[in-house]
Amino acid sequence: NGTILNGGAFNHTGAGTLTLANASVDASSSLINGGGTMAVTNGSFTSGTPMVIDNGSSLIVNNANGGVFASDIVIQNGLFSGEGSVDGHVTNRSGGTIHAGNSPGVRMINGDFTNEGGTIAVDIEGNESSLLQVSGTATIDGGTLAVTAAPDEDLYEGLTYVFLASGDLVVNNEIANTTFNNLQYKINTDYNEGYYIFTLESTDFLRGQGSFTSNQLAMGKYLAATFSDIGEVAPPPGAGS
């Protein structure tokens, strides 16, 4: 709480967690570089130069109920997550991960967002998913979409989610890599008119799984996790017998 820094550099280089709750920080520069976590809740945080997240560090910003976080952010090698708004440009590089919301939720970026090969992590719950909402230009230059659902989530083929929305969406290279923790479905991505979406598609190999024994189903799940094109994998011997 209170004013922690008024000018000067703000660096979190430790491995532990630094929590700023309703605090006021006005920094000339900022860095999270020690593999630890900085959690900012409400309050005010400004930085004159981009905050760099590196060496497996994490920045969690939750200010949906008030507060200002005003800084450009570069996710070099680490995680940026939380819910609420950020006033600045956000760049997610190949070693970085951005996760909108708190399972799920919305991250407002009042600036530009650039994905330079980084991972966009998304949670789904019912018909809702994590959403990056960008007021400026959203530029996609490759990367990975990593989707997570609760084990007991009621899913079905054809469910479609928006995970990125921008009035100006530029796709230089599509998001070609996808992961999903539910092996009964795979993820198909698409984009148009300022929205990047994904749709659930049942995996061919696991269709009709009720006719498999438990060992055959376990082998199917192993193969589904091992091979991306599981439609080409033959059923286990004896399936359906």
PDB file of C-alpha atoms in Angstrom:
ATOM      1  CA  ASN A   1       0.000   0.000   0.000  1.00  0.00           C
ATOM      2  CA  GLY A   2       1.027   3.644  -0.392  1.00  0.00           C
ATOM      3  CA  THR A   3       3.684   5.212  -2.597  1.00  0.00           C
ATOM      4  CA  ILE A   4       6.549   2.788  -3.166  1.00  0.00           C
ATOM      5  CA  LEU A   5       8.556   4.585  -5.835  1.00  0.00           C
ATOM      6  CA  ASN A   6       8.402   8.034  -7.369  1.00  0.00           C
ATOM      7  CA  GLY A   7      10.879   7.994 -10.237  1.00  0.00           C
ATOM      8  CA  GLY A   8      13.862   5.689 -10.725  1.00  0.00           C
ATOM      9  CA  ALA A   9      14.100   2.067 -11.849  1.00  0.00           C
ATOM     10  CA  PHE A  10      11.761  -0.622 -10.558  1.00  0.00           C
ATOM     11  CA  ASN A  11      13.268  -4.111 -10.864  1.00  0.00           C
ATOM     12  CA  HIS A  12      12.005  -7.362  -9.359  1.00  0.00           C
ATOM     13  CA  THR A  13      14.947  -9.726  -9.655  1.00  0.00           C
ATOM     14  CA  GLY A  14      14.129 -12.217  -6.907  1.00  0.00           C
ATOM     15  CA  ALA A  15      12.601 -15.676  -7.196  1.00  0.00           C
ATOM     16  CA  GLY A  16       9.744 -14.987  -4.795  1.00  0.00           C
ATOM     17  CA  THR A  17       6.426 -13.165  -5.158  1.00  0.00           C
ATOM     18  CA  LEU A  18       6.148  -9.394  -4.860  1.00  0.00           C
ATOM     19  CA  THR A  19       2.581  -8.208  -4.261  1.00  0.00           C
ATOM     20  CA  LEU A  20       1.533  -4.611  -4.879  1.00  0.00           C
ATOM     21  CA  ALA A  21      -2.007  -4.020  -3.619  1.00  0.00           C
ATOM     22  CA  ASN A  22      -3.443  -0.501  -4.014  1.00  0.00           C
ATOM     23  CA  ALA A  23       0.107   0.814  -4.263  1.00  0.00           C
ATOM     24  CA  SER A  24       1.463   3.732  -6.271  1.00  0.00           C
ATOM     25  CA  VAL A  25       4.544   3.178  -8.431  1.00  0.00           C
ATOM     26  CA  ASP A  26       5.910   5.736 -10.898  1.00  0.00           C
ATOM     27  CA  ALA A  27       9.058   4.228 -12.424  1.00  0.00           C
ATOM     28  CA  SER A  28      11.444   5.415 -15.096  1.00  0.00           C
ATOM     29  CA  SER A  29      11.975   1.770 -16.140  1.00  0.00           C
ATOM     30  CA  SER A  30      10.852  -1.670 -14.976  1.00  0.00           C
ATOM     31  CA  LEU A  31      12.014  -5.281 -15.211  1.00  0.00           C
ATOM     32  CA  ILE A  32      10.958  -8.688 -13.873  1.00  0.00           C
ATOM     33  CA  ASN A  33      13.954 -10.918 -14.374  1.00  0.00           C
ATOM     34  CA  GLY A  34      14.552 -13.340 -11.513  1.00  0.00           C
ATOM     35  CA  GLY A  35      12.081 -16.121 -12.217  1.00  0.00           C
ATOM     36  CA  GLY A  36       9.673 -14.789  -9.613  1.00  0.00           C
ATOM     37  CA  THR A  37       6.208 -13.235  -9.735  1.00  0.00           C
ATOM     38  CA  MET A  38       4.974  -9.665  -9.430  1.00  0.00           C
ATOM     39  CA  ALA A  39       1.257  -9.355  -8.657  1.00  0.00           C
ATOM     40  CA  VAL A  40      -0.372  -5.939  -9.071  1.00  0.00           C
ATOM     41  CA  THR A  41      -3.901  -5.410  -7.774  1.00  0.00           C
ATOM     42  CA  ASN A  42      -5.628  -2.072  -8.394  1.00  0.00           C
ATOM     43  CA  GLY A  43      -3.534   0.960  -7.386  1.00  0.00           C
ATOM     44  CA  SER A  44      -1.369   2.778  -9.922  1.00  0.00           C
ATOM     45  CA  PHE A  45       1.685   1.534 -11.792  1.00  0.00           C
ATOM     46  CA  THR A  46       3.438   3.499 -14.523  1.00  0.00           C
ATOM     47  CA  SER A  47       6.751   2.912 -16.264  1.00  0.00           C
ATOM     48  CA  GLY A  48       8.571   5.254 -18.641  1.00  0.00           C
ATOM     49  CA  THR A  49      10.061   2.378 -20.659  1.00  0.00           C
ATOM     50  CA  PRO A  50       8.546  -1.022 -21.510  1.00  0.00           C
ATOM     51  CA  MET A  51       8.338  -3.518 -18.671  1.00  0.00           C
ATOM     52  CA  VAL A  52      10.300  -6.611 -19.706  1.00  0.00           C
ATOM     53  CA  ILE A  53       9.284 -10.040 -18.401  1.00  0.00           C
ATOM     54  CA  ASP A  54      12.192 -12.453 -18.754  1.00  0.00           C
ATOM     55  CA  ASN A  55      13.854 -15.604 -17.419  1.00  0.00           C
ATOM     56  CA  GLY A  56      10.602 -17.413 -16.636  1.00  0.00           C
ATOM     57  CA  SER A  57       9.155 -14.594 -14.550  1.00  0.00           C
ATOM     58  CA  SER A  58       5.460 -13.713 -14.229  1.00  0.00           C
ATOM     59  CA  LEU A  59       3.456 -10.502 -14.124  1.00  0.00           C
ATOM     60  CA  ILE A  60      -0.136 -10.710 -12.850  1.00  0.00           C
ATOM     61  CA  VAL A  61      -2.234  -7.556 -13.201  1.00  0.00           C
ATOM     62  CA  ASN A  62      -5.766  -7.584 -11.789  1.00  0.00           C
ATOM     63  CA  ASN A  63      -7.461  -4.198 -11.924  1.00  0.00           C
ATOM     64  CA  ALA A  64     -10.941  -4.935 -13.237  1.00  0.00           C
ATOM     65  CA  ASN A  65     -12.324  -3.207 -10.127  1.00  0.00           C
ATOM     66  CA  GLY A  66     -10.192  -0.090 -10.450  1.00  0.00           C
ATOM     67  CA  GLY A  67      -6.623   1.064 -10.759  1.00  0.00           C
ATOM     68  CA  VAL A  68      -4.285   1.990 -13.595  1.00  0.00           C
ATOM     69  CA  PHE A  69      -1.442   0.000 -15.129  1.00  0.00           C
ATOM     70  CA  ALA A  70       0.254   2.251 -17.675  1.00  0.00           C
ATOM     71  CA  SER A  71       3.272   0.704 -19.344  1.00  0.00           C
ATOM     72  CA  ASP A  72       4.279  -1.025 -22.540  1.00  0.00           C
ATOM     73  CA  ILE A  73       4.988  -4.699 -21.846  1.00  0.00           C
ATOM     74  CA  VAL A  74       7.424  -7.065 -23.572  1.00  0.00           C
ATOM     75  CA  ILE A  75       6.946 -10.737 -22.688  1.00  0.00           C
ATOM     76  CA  GLN A  76      10.398 -12.015 -23.542  1.00  0.00           C
ATOM     77  CA  ASN A  77      10.422 -15.279 -21.623  1.00  0.00           C
ATOM     78  CA  GLY A  78       7.660 -15.556 -19.055  1.00  0.00           C
ATOM     79  CA  LEU A  79       3.970 -15.057 -18.350  1.00  0.00           C
ATOM     80  CA  PHE A  80       1.636 -12.051 -18.372  1.00  0.00           C
ATOM     81  CA  SER A  81      -1.799 -12.811 -16.952  1.00  0.00           C
ATOM     82  CA  GLY A  82      -4.748 -11.371 -15.070  1.00  0.00           C
ATOM     83  CA  GLU A  83      -7.941  -9.450 -15.682  1.00  0.00           C
ATOM     84  CA  GLY A  84      -8.643  -5.788 -16.367  1.00  0.00           C
ATOM     85  CA  SER A  85      -6.951  -3.179 -18.512  1.00  0.00           C
ATOM     86  CA  VAL A  86      -3.430  -2.178 -19.510  1.00  0.00           C
ATOM     87  CA  ASP A  87      -2.663   1.228 -20.984  1.00  0.00           C
ATOM     88  CA  GLY A  88       0.167   0.530 -23.393  1.00  0.00           C
ATOM     89  CA  HIS A  89       1.408  -1.741 -26.148  1.00  0.00           C
ATOM     90  CA  VAL A  90       1.981  -5.449 -25.452  1.00  0.00           C
ATOM     91  CA  THR A  91       4.450  -7.649 -27.357  1.00  0.00           C
ATOM     92  CA  ASN A  92       4.461 -11.423 -26.828  1.00  0.00           C
ATOM     93  CA  ARG A  93       7.648 -13.038 -28.129  1.00  0.00           C
ATOM     94  CA  SER A  94       8.446 -16.683 -28.822  1.00  0.00           C
ATOM     95  CA  GLY A  95       9.341 -17.494 -25.211  1.00  0.00           C
ATOM     96  CA  GLY A  96       6.355 -15.668 -23.767  1.00  0.00           C
ATOM     97  CA  THR A  97       2.793 -16.522 -22.769  1.00  0.00           C
ATOM     98  CA  ILE A  98      -0.161 -14.180 -22.389  1.00  0.00           C
ATOM     99  CA  HIS A  99      -3.196 -15.421 -20.476  1.00  0.00           C
ATOM    100  CA  ALA A 100      -6.295 -13.232 -20.401  1.00  0.00           C
ATOM    101  CA  GLY A 101      -8.532 -13.269 -17.356  1.00  0.00           C
ATOM    102  CA  ASN A 102      -8.815 -15.527 -14.371  1.00  0.00           C
ATOM    103  CA  SER A 103     -10.253 -18.744 -15.808  1.00  0.00           C
ATOM    104  CA  PRO A 104     -11.722 -17.268 -18.009  1.00  0.00           C
ATOM    105  CA  GLY A 105     -11.912 -13.480 -18.236  1.00  0.00           C
ATOM    106  CA  VAL A 106     -11.069 -10.404 -20.277  1.00  0.00           C
ATOM    107  CA  ARG A 107      -7.824  -8.498 -20.722  1.00  0.00           C
ATOM    108  CA  MET A 108      -8.259  -5.060 -22.241  1.00  0.00           C
ATOM    109  CA  ILE A 109      -5.175  -3.740 -24.037  1.00  0.00           C
ATOM    110  CA  ASN A 110      -5.526  -0.009 -24.607  1.00  0.00           C
ATOM    111  CA  GLY A 111      -2.869   0.042 -27.296  1.00  0.00           C
ATOM    112  CA  ASP A 112      -1.433  -2.382 -29.843  1.00  0.00           C
ATOM    113  CA  PHE A 113      -0.861  -6.103 -29.366  1.00  0.00           C
ATOM    114  CA  THR A 114       1.809  -8.013 -31.297  1.00  0.00           C
ATOM    115  CA  ASN A 115       2.245 -11.775 -31.095  1.00  0.00           C
ATOM    116  CA  GLU A 116       5.739 -12.614 -32.325  1.00  0.00           C
ATOM    117  CA  GLY A 117       5.588 -16.404 -32.052  1.00  0.00           C
ATOM    118  CA  GLY A 118       4.407 -16.385 -28.446  1.00  0.00           C
ATOM    119  CA  THR A 119       1.733 -18.504 -26.769  1.00  0.00           C
ATOM    120  CA  ILE A 120      -1.803 -17.254 -26.185  1.00  0.00           C
ATOM    121  CA  ALA A 121      -3.281 -19.263 -23.313  1.00  0.00           C
ATOM    122  CA  VAL A 122      -7.068 -19.559 -23.160  1.00  0.00           C
ATOM    123  CA  ASP A 123      -9.455 -21.091 -20.632  1.00  0.00           C
ATOM    124  CA  ILE A 124     -12.941 -22.184 -21.652  1.00  0.00           C
ATOM    125  CA  GLU A 125     -15.958 -22.590 -19.404  1.00  0.00           C
ATOM    126  CA  GLY A 126     -19.320 -23.314 -20.977  1.00  0.00           C
ATOM    127  CA  ASN A 127     -19.774 -20.852 -23.830  1.00  0.00           C
ATOM    128  CA  GLU A 128     -17.178 -18.412 -22.484  1.00  0.00           C
ATOM    129  CA  SER A 129     -13.462 -18.202 -23.126  1.00  0.00           C
ATOM    130  CA  SER A 130     -10.552 -15.977 -22.197  1.00  0.00           C
ATOM    131  CA  LEU A 131     -10.553 -12.878 -24.401  1.00  0.00           C
ATOM    132  CA  LEU A 132      -7.880 -10.412 -25.444  1.00  0.00           C
ATOM    133  CA  GLN A 133      -9.635  -7.202 -26.433  1.00  0.00           C
ATOM    134  CA  VAL A 134      -7.329  -4.780 -28.238  1.00  0.00           C
ATOM    135  CA  SER A 135      -8.224  -1.143 -28.865  1.00  0.00           C
ATOM    136  CA  GLY A 136      -5.390  -0.613 -31.353  1.00  0.00           C
ATOM    137  CA  THR A 137      -3.870  -2.917 -33.952  1.00  0.00           C
ATOM    138  CA  ALA A 138      -3.510  -6.623 -33.197  1.00  0.00           C
ATOM    139  CA  THR A 139      -0.722  -8.166 -35.265  1.00  0.00           C
ATOM    140  CA  ILE A 140      -0.294 -11.941 -35.375  1.00  0.00           C
ATOM    141  CA  ASP A 141       3.019 -13.326 -36.539  1.00  0.00           C
ATOM    142  CA  GLY A 142       2.722 -17.021 -35.752  1.00  0.00           C
ATOM    143  CA  GLY A 143       2.638 -18.613 -32.329  1.00  0.00           C
ATOM    144  CA  THR A 144       0.649 -21.153 -30.344  1.00  0.00           C
ATOM    145  CA  LEU A 145      -2.902 -21.249 -29.005  1.00  0.00           C
ATOM    146  CA  ALA A 146      -3.037 -23.282 -25.778  1.00  0.00           C
ATOM    147  CA  VAL A 147      -6.595 -24.103 -24.660  1.00  0.00           C
ATOM    148  CA  THR A 148      -7.539 -25.520 -21.263  1.00  0.00           C
ATOM    149  CA  ALA A 149     -10.916 -26.810 -20.077  1.00  0.00           C
ATOM    150  CA  ALA A 150     -11.915 -28.339 -16.755  1.00  0.00           C
ATOM    151  CA  PRO A 151     -11.951 -32.178 -16.857  1.00  0.00           C
ATOM    152  CA  ASP A 152     -15.727 -32.255 -16.317  1.00  0.00           C
ATOM    153  CA  GLU A 153     -16.531 -29.476 -18.810  1.00  0.00           C
ATOM    154  CA  ASP A 154     -19.522 -30.291 -21.019  1.00  0.00           C
ATOM    155  CA  LEU A 155     -18.152 -29.822 -24.531  1.00  0.00           C
ATOM    156  CA  TYR A 156     -19.414 -30.728 -27.972  1.00  0.00           C
ATOM    157  CA  GLU A 157     -18.251 -30.500 -31.560  1.00  0.00           C
ATOM    158  CA  GLY A 158     -18.799 -27.146 -33.213  1.00  0.00           C
ATOM    159  CA  LEU A 159     -18.434 -24.970 -30.121  1.00  0.00           C
ATOM    160  CA  THR A 160     -16.812 -21.733 -31.272  1.00  0.00           C
ATOM    161  CA  TYR A 161     -15.000 -19.165 -29.147  1.00  0.00           C
ATOM    162  CA  VAL A 162     -13.503 -15.727 -29.766  1.00  0.00           C
ATOM    163  CA  PHE A 163     -10.120 -15.345 -28.058  1.00  0.00           C
ATOM    164  CA  LEU A 164      -8.895 -12.133 -29.736  1.00  0.00           C
ATOM    165  CA  ALA A 165     -10.888  -9.082 -30.812  1.00  0.00           C
ATOM    166  CA  SER A 166      -9.546  -5.936 -32.455  1.00  0.00           C
ATOM    167  CA  GLY A 167     -10.874  -3.292 -34.785  1.00  0.00           C
ATOM    168  CA  ASP A 168      -7.668  -3.718 -36.799  1.00  0.00           C
ATOM    169  CA  LEU A 169      -6.477  -7.321 -37.026  1.00  0.00           C
ATOM    170  CA  VAL A 170      -3.370  -7.992 -39.130  1.00  0.00           C
ATOM    171  CA  VAL A 171      -2.299 -11.613 -39.650  1.00  0.00           C
ATOM    172  CA  ASN A 172       1.170 -11.932 -41.149  1.00  0.00           C
ATOM    173  CA  ASN A 173       1.465 -15.587 -40.181  1.00  0.00           C
ATOM    174  CA  GLU A 174      -1.446 -17.612 -38.842  1.00  0.00           C
ATOM    175  CA  ILE A 175      -1.419 -19.332 -35.467  1.00  0.00           C
ATOM    176  CA  ALA A 176      -0.506 -22.789 -36.732  1.00  0.00           C
ATOM    177  CA  ASN A 177       0.176 -24.577 -33.441  1.00  0.00           C
ATOM    178  CA  THR A 178      -2.601 -25.530 -31.041  1.00  0.00           C
ATOM    179  CA  THR A 179      -2.816 -27.560 -27.844  1.00  0.00           C
ATOM    180  CA  PHE A 180      -5.862 -28.708 -25.887  1.00  0.00           C
ATOM    181  CA  ASN A 181      -5.957 -30.689 -22.649  1.00  0.00           C
ATOM    182  CA  ASN A 182      -9.082 -32.605 -23.769  1.00  0.00           C
ATOM    183  CA  LEU A 183      -7.982 -35.372 -26.146  1.00  0.00           C
ATOM    184  CA  GLN A 184     -11.516 -35.950 -27.456  1.00  0.00           C
ATOM    185  CA  TYR A 185     -11.298 -32.700 -29.417  1.00  0.00           C
ATOM    186  CA  LYS A 186      -8.864 -30.804 -31.538  1.00  0.00           C
ATOM    187  CA  ILE A 187      -8.738 -27.067 -32.174  1.00  0.00           C
ATOM    188  CA  ASN A 188      -9.318 -25.356 -35.512  1.00  0.00           C
ATOM    189  CA  THR A 189      -8.513 -21.646 -35.736  1.00  0.00           C
ATOM    190  CA  ASP A 190      -9.797 -19.006 -38.124  1.00  0.00           C
ATOM    191  CA  TYR A 191     -10.063 -15.222 -38.342  1.00  0.00           C
ATOM    192  CA  ASN A 192     -12.038 -12.489 -40.091  1.00  0.00           C
ATOM    193  CA  GLU A 193     -13.425  -9.000 -39.555  1.00  0.00           C
ATOM    194  CA  GLY A 194     -11.274  -8.260 -36.519  1.00  0.00           C
ATOM    195  CA  TYR A 195     -11.858 -11.550 -34.664  1.00  0.00           C
ATOM    196  CA  TYR A 196      -9.626 -14.583 -34.141  1.00  0.00           C
ATOM    197  CA  ILE A 197     -11.656 -17.656 -33.220  1.00  0.00           C
ATOM    198  CA  PHE A 198     -11.292 -21.368 -32.569  1.00  0.00           C
ATOM    199  CA  THR A 199     -13.750 -24.216 -32.977  1.00  0.00           C
ATOM    200  CA  LEU A 200     -13.827 -27.642 -31.349  1.00  0.00           C
ATOM    201  CA  GLU A 201     -13.734 -30.668 -33.652  1.00  0.00           C
ATOM    202  CA  SER A 202     -14.112 -34.245 -32.435  1.00  0.00           C
ATOM    203  CA  THR A 203     -11.042 -36.370 -33.026  1.00  0.00           C
ATOM    204  CA  ASP A 204     -11.836 -39.123 -35.545  1.00  0.00           C
ATOM    205  CA  PHE A 205      -9.909 -41.742 -33.625  1.00  0.00           C
ATOM    206  CA  LEU A 206     -12.001 -41.353 -30.481  1.00  0.00           C
ATOM    207  CA  ARG A 207     -15.375 -41.450 -32.240  1.00  0.00           C
ATOM    208  CA  GLY A 208     -17.320 -44.507 -31.144  1.00  0.00           C
ATOM    209  CA  GLN A 209     -15.006 -44.990 -28.185  1.00  0.00           C
ATOM    210  CA  GLY A 210     -17.728 -46.944 -26.368  1.00  0.00           C
ATOM    211  CA  SER A 211     -16.780 -50.038 -28.417  1.00  0.00           C
ATOM    212  CA  PHE A 212     -13.177 -49.961 -27.172  1.00  0.00           C
ATOM    213  CA  THR A 213     -11.814 -51.719 -24.101  1.00  0.00           C
ATOM    214  CA  SER A 214     -10.207 -49.543 -21.422  1.00  0.00           C
ATOM    215  CA  ASN A 215      -6.725 -50.591 -22.592  1.00  0.00           C
ATOM    216  CA  GLN A 216      -7.543 -49.748 -26.205  1.00  0.00           C
ATOM    217  CA  LEU A 217      -8.945 -46.364 -25.207  1.00  0.00           C
ATOM    218  CA  ALA A 218      -5.827 -45.634 -23.158  1.00  0.00           C
ATOM    219  CA  MET A 219      -3.682 -46.486 -26.176  1.00  0.00           C
ATOM    220  CA  GLY A 220      -5.870 -44.247 -28.342  1.00  0.00           C
ATOM    221  CA  LYS A 221      -5.399 -41.328 -25.987  1.00  0.00           C
ATOM    222  CA  TYR A 222      -1.644 -41.935 -25.992  1.00  0.00           C
ATOM    223  CA  LEU A 223      -1.563 -41.897 -29.785  1.00  0.00           C
ATOM    224  CA  ALA A 224      -3.785 -38.811 -29.862  1.00  0.00           C
ATOM    225  CA  ALA A 225      -1.298 -37.003 -27.678  1.00  0.00           C
ATOM    226  CA  THR A 226       1.644 -38.217 -29.750  1.00  0.00           C
ATOM    227  CA  PHE A 227       0.481 -37.627 -33.301  1.00  0.00           C
ATOM    228  CA  SER A 228      -1.062 -34.397 -34.539  1.00  0.00           C
ATOM    229  CA  ASP A 229      -2.827 -36.048 -37.489  1.00  0.00           C
ATOM    230  CA  ILE A 230      -4.613 -38.724 -35.493  1.00  0.00           C
ATOM    231  CA  GLY A 231      -7.152 -39.315 -38.252  1.00  0.00           C
ATOM    232  CA  GLU A 232      -4.498 -41.428 -40.017  1.00  0.00           C
ATOM    233  CA  VAL A 233      -3.949 -43.748 -37.038  1.00  0.00           C
ATOM    234  CA  ALA A 234      -5.567 -47.185 -37.415  1.00  0.00           C
ATOM    235  CA  PRO A 235      -7.803 -48.458 -34.569  1.00  0.00           C
ATOM    236  CA  PRO A 236      -6.141 -50.876 -32.119  1.00  0.00           C
ATOM    237  CA  PRO A 237      -6.375 -54.585 -32.944  1.00  0.00           C
ATOM    238  CA  GLY A 238      -9.632 -56.101 -31.819  1.00  0.00           C
ATOM    239  CA  ALA A 239     -11.494 -52.785 -31.621  1.00  0.00           C
ATOM    240  CA  GLY A 240     -15.212 -53.385 -31.698  1.00  0.00           C
ATOM    241  CA  SER A 241     -14.881 -57.100 -31.127  1.00  0.00           C
TER     242      SER A 241
END
